């Protein structure tokens, strides 16, 4: 974000924010067999937690961004609504729990890629949906919580 802000400021060009989970979903749609009723990008948030939201096939948000502690019931309400495609680096955490469900589908190898940011960025550009270079910040769902190291270094 700092590099993008610096370049935009120096070159006097607009800054366009593109959500990572939307970019991942747009990437997933490029793969054969990825067209399901719902798309669920998952970013590993350590331990048994993922950052996620759910989009429909038109990339409209169905379930808002959330930090979800993964268990067998985390996505049951979504799976009851129809087929859900799960992908992203958080997907291996949920796959063993949800694989038996008939509406759960999984796609390997989806990571955030600038290749698939272009369409969203262009739509925002045409709409004049720009970030304020001075005040734009990344969206961190949870605050950083520093901890004390377990091992003494000295």
mmCIF file of N, CA and C in Angstrom, residues 15-98:
data_model
loop_
_atom_site.group_PDB
_atom_site.id
_atom_site.type_symbol
_atom_site.label_atom_id
_atom_site.label_comp_id
_atom_site.label_asym_id
_atom_site.label_seq_id
_atom_site.Cartn_x
_atom_site.Cartn_y
_atom_site.Cartn_z
ATOM 1 N N UNK A 15 -5.508 6.695 -6.915
ATOM 2 C CA UNK A 15 -5.281 5.408 -6.260
ATOM 3 C C UNK A 15 -6.602 4.650 -6.254
ATOM 4 N N UNK A 16 -6.569 3.416 -6.714
ATOM 5 C CA UNK A 16 -7.774 2.592 -6.763
ATOM 6 C C UNK A 16 -7.568 1.388 -5.854
ATOM 7 N N UNK A 17 -8.464 1.209 -4.901
ATOM 8 C CA UNK A 17 -8.395 0.065 -3.993
ATOM 9 C C UNK A 17 -9.162 -1.113 -4.565
ATOM 10 N N UNK A 18 -8.527 -2.272 -4.595
ATOM 11 C CA UNK A 18 -9.171 -3.484 -5.102
ATOM 12 C C UNK A 18 -9.109 -4.551 -4.006
ATOM 13 N N UNK A 19 -10.265 -5.007 -3.517
ATOM 14 C CA UNK A 19 -10.283 -5.997 -2.435
ATOM 15 C C UNK A 19 -9.661 -7.339 -2.848
ATOM 16 N N UNK A 20 -8.821 -7.883 -1.993
ATOM 17 C CA UNK A 20 -8.126 -9.140 -2.270
ATOM 18 C C UNK A 20 -9.093 -10.298 -2.486
ATOM 19 N N UNK A 21 -10.114 -10.424 -1.630
ATOM 20 C CA UNK A 21 -11.034 -11.554 -1.751
ATOM 21 C C UNK A 21 -11.824 -11.497 -3.059
ATOM 22 N N UNK A 22 -12.147 -10.296 -3.514
ATOM 23 C CA UNK A 22 -12.825 -10.157 -4.807
ATOM 24 C C UNK A 22 -11.886 -10.559 -5.943
ATOM 25 N N UNK A 23 -10.628 -10.151 -5.848
ATOM 26 C CA UNK A 23 -9.642 -10.518 -6.870
ATOM 27 C C UNK A 23 -9.469 -12.030 -6.925
ATOM 28 N N UNK A 24 -9.410 -12.672 -5.768
ATOM 29 C CA UNK A 24 -9.287 -14.129 -5.739
ATOM 30 C C UNK A 24 -10.501 -14.791 -6.384
ATOM 31 N N UNK A 25 -11.689 -14.247 -6.138
ATOM 32 C CA UNK A 25 -12.906 -14.814 -6.725
ATOM 33 C C UNK A 25 -12.925 -14.627 -8.231
ATOM 34 N N UNK A 26 -12.496 -13.473 -8.680
ATOM 35 C CA UNK A 26 -12.418 -13.221 -10.125
ATOM 36 C C UNK A 26 -11.413 -14.191 -10.768
ATOM 37 N N UNK A 27 -10.326 -14.479 -10.054
ATOM 38 C CA UNK A 27 -9.336 -15.445 -10.533
ATOM 39 C C UNK A 27 -9.967 -16.832 -10.638
ATOM 40 N N UNK A 28 -10.692 -17.237 -9.601
ATOM 41 C CA UNK A 28 -11.316 -18.569 -9.580
ATOM 42 C C UNK A 28 -12.290 -18.753 -10.735
ATOM 43 N N UNK A 29 -12.987 -17.691 -11.108
ATOM 44 C CA UNK A 29 -13.970 -17.788 -12.195
ATOM 45 C C UNK A 29 -13.332 -18.109 -13.543
ATOM 46 N N UNK A 30 -12.031 -17.958 -13.654
ATOM 47 C CA UNK A 30 -11.342 -18.241 -14.920
ATOM 48 C C UNK A 30 -11.084 -19.736 -15.116
ATOM 49 N N UNK A 31 -11.289 -20.540 -14.077
ATOM 50 C CA UNK A 31 -10.991 -21.964 -14.159
ATOM 51 C C UNK A 31 -12.224 -22.761 -14.570
ATOM 52 N N UNK A 32 -12.046 -23.779 -15.413
ATOM 53 C CA UNK A 32 -13.179 -24.636 -15.793
ATOM 54 C C UNK A 32 -13.779 -25.290 -14.553
ATOM 55 N N UNK A 33 -15.079 -25.377 -14.520
ATOM 56 C CA UNK A 33 -15.759 -26.004 -13.397
ATOM 57 C C UNK A 33 -15.885 -25.124 -12.178
ATOM 58 N N UNK A 34 -15.554 -23.851 -12.310
ATOM 59 C CA UNK A 34 -15.587 -22.965 -11.143
ATOM 60 C C UNK A 34 -16.912 -22.229 -10.993
ATOM 61 N N UNK A 35 -17.801 -22.392 -11.938
ATOM 62 C CA UNK A 35 -19.056 -21.640 -11.880
ATOM 63 C C UNK A 35 -20.065 -22.364 -10.991
ATOM 64 N N UNK A 36 -20.090 -21.941 -9.749
ATOM 65 C CA UNK A 36 -20.999 -22.465 -8.752
ATOM 66 C C UNK A 36 -21.875 -21.316 -8.275
ATOM 67 N N UNK A 37 -22.868 -21.644 -7.508
ATOM 68 C CA UNK A 37 -23.773 -20.599 -7.046
ATOM 69 C C UNK A 37 -23.047 -19.587 -6.157
ATOM 70 N N UNK A 38 -22.116 -20.090 -5.342
ATOM 71 C CA UNK A 38 -21.400 -19.207 -4.425
ATOM 72 C C UNK A 38 -19.896 -19.451 -4.505
ATOM 73 N N UNK A 39 -19.130 -18.383 -4.304
ATOM 74 C CA UNK A 39 -17.669 -18.439 -4.290
ATOM 75 C C UNK A 39 -17.194 -18.037 -2.903
ATOM 76 N N UNK A 40 -16.288 -18.828 -2.336
ATOM 77 C CA UNK A 40 -15.813 -18.559 -0.979
ATOM 78 C C UNK A 40 -14.285 -18.527 -0.937
ATOM 79 N N UNK A 41 -13.692 -17.328 -1.142
ATOM 80 C CA UNK A 41 -12.239 -17.212 -1.002
ATOM 81 C C UNK A 41 -11.863 -17.276 0.477
ATOM 82 N N UNK A 42 -10.738 -17.933 0.759
ATOM 83 C CA UNK A 42 -10.298 -18.112 2.143
ATOM 84 C C UNK A 42 -8.830 -17.727 2.267
ATOM 85 N N UNK A 43 -8.539 -16.824 3.187
ATOM 86 C CA UNK A 43 -7.155 -16.447 3.473
ATOM 87 C C UNK A 43 -6.814 -16.980 4.859
ATOM 88 N N UNK A 44 -5.723 -17.718 4.940
ATOM 89 C CA UNK A 44 -5.281 -18.302 6.201
ATOM 90 C C UNK A 44 -4.979 -17.192 7.204
ATOM 91 N N UNK A 45 -5.603 -17.285 8.384
ATOM 92 C CA UNK A 45 -5.393 -16.290 9.437
ATOM 93 C C UNK A 45 -4.701 -16.917 10.648
ATOM 94 N N UNK A 46 -4.023 -18.030 10.442
ATOM 95 C CA UNK A 46 -3.293 -18.767 11.474
ATOM 96 C C UNK A 46 -4.254 -19.561 12.353
ATOM 97 N N UNK A 47 -3.676 -20.464 13.084
ATOM 98 C CA UNK A 47 -4.430 -21.391 13.928
ATOM 99 C C UNK A 47 -5.572 -21.978 13.116
ATOM 100 N N UNK A 48 -6.755 -22.038 13.644
ATOM 101 C CA UNK A 48 -7.893 -22.587 12.889
ATOM 102 C C UNK A 48 -8.850 -21.462 12.493
ATOM 103 N N UNK A 49 -8.299 -20.392 11.932
ATOM 104 C CA UNK A 49 -9.100 -19.236 11.555
ATOM 105 C C UNK A 49 -8.787 -18.844 10.119
ATOM 106 N N UNK A 50 -9.812 -18.349 9.422
ATOM 107 C CA UNK A 50 -9.646 -17.850 8.057
ATOM 108 C C UNK A 50 -10.385 -16.523 7.924
ATOM 109 N N UNK A 51 -9.888 -15.686 7.021
ATOM 110 C CA UNK A 51 -10.619 -14.485 6.623
ATOM 111 C C UNK A 51 -11.377 -14.863 5.367
ATOM 112 N N UNK A 52 -12.641 -14.537 5.321
ATOM 113 C CA UNK A 52 -13.452 -14.960 4.193
ATOM 114 C C UNK A 52 -14.657 -14.059 4.008
ATOM 115 N N UNK A 53 -15.274 -14.193 2.881
ATOM 116 C CA UNK A 53 -16.597 -13.660 2.609
ATOM 117 C C UNK A 53 -17.162 -14.571 1.527
ATOM 118 N N UNK A 54 -18.401 -14.385 1.172
ATOM 119 C CA UNK A 54 -18.978 -15.217 0.112
ATOM 120 C C UNK A 54 -19.606 -14.308 -0.929
ATOM 121 N N UNK A 55 -19.291 -14.624 -2.186
ATOM 122 C CA UNK A 55 -19.833 -13.907 -3.335
ATOM 123 C C UNK A 55 -20.773 -14.828 -4.102
ATOM 124 N N UNK A 56 -21.733 -14.227 -4.813
ATOM 125 C CA UNK A 56 -22.503 -15.029 -5.760
ATOM 126 C C UNK A 56 -21.748 -15.054 -7.082
ATOM 127 N N UNK A 57 -22.317 -15.682 -8.099
ATOM 128 C CA UNK A 57 -21.610 -15.833 -9.378
ATOM 129 C C UNK A 57 -21.394 -14.507 -10.104
ATOM 130 N N UNK A 58 -22.081 -13.441 -9.669
ATOM 131 C CA UNK A 58 -21.892 -12.104 -10.254
ATOM 132 C C UNK A 58 -20.940 -11.250 -9.424
ATOM 133 N N UNK A 59 -20.307 -11.859 -8.444
ATOM 134 C CA UNK A 59 -19.379 -11.203 -7.517
ATOM 135 C C UNK A 59 -20.057 -10.163 -6.629
ATOM 136 N N UNK A 60 -21.336 -10.362 -6.364
ATOM 137 C CA UNK A 60 -22.035 -9.555 -5.364
ATOM 138 C C UNK A 60 -21.825 -10.234 -4.012
ATOM 139 N N UNK A 61 -21.577 -9.438 -2.983
ATOM 140 C CA UNK A 61 -21.306 -9.992 -1.652
ATOM 141 C C UNK A 61 -22.585 -10.578 -1.064
ATOM 142 N N UNK A 62 -22.503 -11.845 -0.654
ATOM 143 C CA UNK A 62 -23.621 -12.545 -0.031
ATOM 144 C C UNK A 62 -23.391 -12.650 1.476
ATOM 145 N N UNK A 63 -22.137 -12.847 1.854
ATOM 146 C CA UNK A 63 -21.741 -12.906 3.270
ATOM 147 C C UNK A 63 -20.558 -11.966 3.428
ATOM 148 N N UNK A 64 -20.686 -11.021 4.333
ATOM 149 C CA UNK A 64 -19.668 -9.983 4.519
ATOM 150 C C UNK A 64 -18.348 -10.559 5.040
ATOM 151 N N UNK A 65 -17.289 -9.792 4.838
ATOM 152 C CA UNK A 65 -15.960 -10.145 5.332
ATOM 153 C C UNK A 65 -16.032 -10.501 6.809
ATOM 154 N N UNK A 66 -15.387 -11.610 7.154
ATOM 155 C CA UNK A 66 -15.430 -12.068 8.533
ATOM 156 C C UNK A 66 -14.191 -12.911 8.823
ATOM 157 N N UNK A 67 -13.792 -12.941 10.079
ATOM 158 C CA UNK A 67 -12.761 -13.872 10.539
ATOM 159 C C UNK A 67 -13.518 -15.047 11.135
ATOM 160 N N UNK A 68 -13.378 -16.218 10.531
ATOM 161 C CA UNK A 68 -14.164 -17.385 10.920
ATOM 162 C C UNK A 68 -13.254 -18.433 11.551
ATOM 163 N N UNK A 69 -13.632 -18.887 12.734
ATOM 164 C CA UNK A 69 -12.943 -20.019 13.346
ATOM 165 C C UNK A 69 -13.532 -21.269 12.704
ATOM 166 N N UNK A 70 -12.660 -22.062 12.112
ATOM 167 C CA UNK A 70 -13.086 -23.186 11.290
ATOM 168 C C UNK A 70 -13.481 -24.391 12.138
ATOM 169 N N UNK A 71 -14.704 -24.874 11.896
ATOM 170 C CA UNK A 71 -15.160 -26.148 12.436
ATOM 171 C C UNK A 71 -16.187 -26.725 11.459
ATOM 172 N N UNK A 72 -16.782 -27.858 11.798
ATOM 173 C CA UNK A 72 -17.700 -28.540 10.886
ATOM 174 C C UNK A 72 -18.929 -27.705 10.537
ATOM 175 N N UNK A 73 -19.274 -26.735 11.379
ATOM 176 C CA UNK A 73 -20.504 -25.976 11.173
ATOM 177 C C UNK A 73 -20.276 -24.559 10.651
ATOM 178 N N UNK A 74 -19.030 -24.167 10.446
ATOM 179 C CA UNK A 74 -18.708 -22.793 10.050
ATOM 180 C C UNK A 74 -19.437 -22.334 8.793
ATOM 181 N N UNK A 75 -19.614 -23.230 7.836
ATOM 182 C CA UNK A 75 -20.187 -22.846 6.549
ATOM 183 C C UNK A 75 -21.487 -23.586 6.228
ATOM 184 N N UNK A 76 -22.056 -24.296 7.202
ATOM 185 C CA UNK A 76 -23.280 -25.055 6.944
ATOM 186 C C UNK A 76 -24.427 -24.201 6.419
ATOM 187 N N UNK A 77 -24.696 -23.018 6.997
ATOM 188 C CA UNK A 77 -25.795 -22.206 6.452
ATOM 189 C C UNK A 77 -25.578 -21.848 4.977
ATOM 190 N N UNK A 78 -24.332 -21.613 4.592
ATOM 191 C CA UNK A 78 -24.020 -21.274 3.202
ATOM 192 C C UNK A 78 -24.197 -22.494 2.304
ATOM 193 N N UNK A 79 -23.743 -23.647 2.768
ATOM 194 C CA UNK A 79 -23.840 -24.877 1.983
ATOM 195 C C UNK A 79 -25.289 -25.314 1.794
ATOM 196 N N UNK A 80 -26.152 -24.964 2.735
ATOM 197 C CA UNK A 80 -27.570 -25.311 2.607
ATOM 198 C C UNK A 80 -28.261 -24.482 1.526
ATOM 199 N N UNK A 81 -27.678 -23.349 1.157
ATOM 200 C CA UNK A 81 -28.266 -22.479 0.126
ATOM 201 C C UNK A 81 -27.917 -22.925 -1.287
ATOM 202 N N UNK A 82 -26.852 -23.734 -1.434
ATOM 203 C CA UNK A 82 -26.454 -24.192 -2.759
ATOM 204 C C UNK A 82 -24.978 -24.504 -2.822
ATOM 205 N N UNK A 83 -24.493 -24.899 -4.017
ATOM 206 C CA UNK A 83 -23.084 -25.258 -4.175
ATOM 207 C C UNK A 83 -22.147 -24.088 -3.867
ATOM 208 N N UNK A 84 -21.103 -24.372 -3.091
ATOM 209 C CA UNK A 84 -20.112 -23.362 -2.713
ATOM 210 C C UNK A 84 -18.736 -23.857 -3.155
ATOM 211 N N UNK A 85 -18.003 -22.985 -3.851
ATOM 212 C CA UNK A 85 -16.639 -23.293 -4.266
ATOM 213 C C UNK A 85 -15.679 -22.626 -3.290
ATOM 214 N N UNK A 86 -14.868 -23.422 -2.598
ATOM 215 C CA UNK A 86 -13.897 -22.930 -1.631
ATOM 216 C C UNK A 86 -12.514 -22.931 -2.269
ATOM 217 N N UNK A 87 -11.737 -21.866 -2.033
ATOM 218 C CA UNK A 87 -10.394 -21.760 -2.608
ATOM 219 C C UNK A 87 -9.576 -20.755 -1.813
ATOM 220 N N UNK A 88 -8.276 -20.746 -2.055
ATOM 221 C CA UNK A 88 -7.371 -19.841 -1.354
ATOM 222 C C UNK A 88 -6.472 -20.615 -0.404
ATOM 223 N N UNK A 89 -5.508 -19.919 0.197
ATOM 224 C CA UNK A 89 -4.545 -20.622 1.049
ATOM 225 C C UNK A 89 -5.133 -21.079 2.380
ATOM 226 N N UNK A 90 -6.354 -20.668 2.700
ATOM 227 C CA UNK A 90 -7.040 -21.156 3.894
ATOM 228 C C UNK A 90 -7.890 -22.390 3.629
ATOM 229 N N UNK A 91 -8.040 -22.758 2.361
ATOM 230 C CA UNK A 91 -8.902 -23.875 1.990
ATOM 231 C C UNK A 91 -8.468 -25.214 2.593
ATOM 232 N N UNK A 92 -7.172 -25.528 2.675
ATOM 233 C CA UNK A 92 -6.796 -26.821 3.263
ATOM 234 C C UNK A 92 -7.286 -27.019 4.703
ATOM 235 N N UNK A 93 -7.549 -25.946 5.426
ATOM 236 C CA UNK A 93 -8.054 -26.071 6.796
ATOM 237 C C UNK A 93 -9.482 -26.606 6.820
ATOM 238 N N UNK A 94 -10.284 -26.199 5.849
ATOM 239 C CA UNK A 94 -11.694 -26.586 5.891
ATOM 240 C C UNK A 94 -12.013 -27.813 5.061
ATOM 241 N N UNK A 95 -11.149 -28.126 4.121
ATOM 242 C CA UNK A 95 -11.447 -29.236 3.206
ATOM 243 C C UNK A 95 -11.760 -30.546 3.938
ATOM 244 N N UNK A 96 -10.934 -30.977 4.900
ATOM 245 C CA UNK A 96 -11.251 -32.248 5.576
ATOM 246 C C UNK A 96 -12.588 -32.210 6.319
ATOM 247 N N UNK A 97 -12.992 -31.040 6.758
ATOM 248 C CA UNK A 97 -14.235 -30.916 7.516
ATOM 249 C C UNK A 97 -15.466 -30.872 6.617
ATOM 250 N N UNK A 98 -15.326 -30.271 5.437
ATOM 251 C CA UNK A 98 -16.487 -30.055 4.571
ATOM 252 C C UNK A 98 -16.558 -30.971 3.361
#
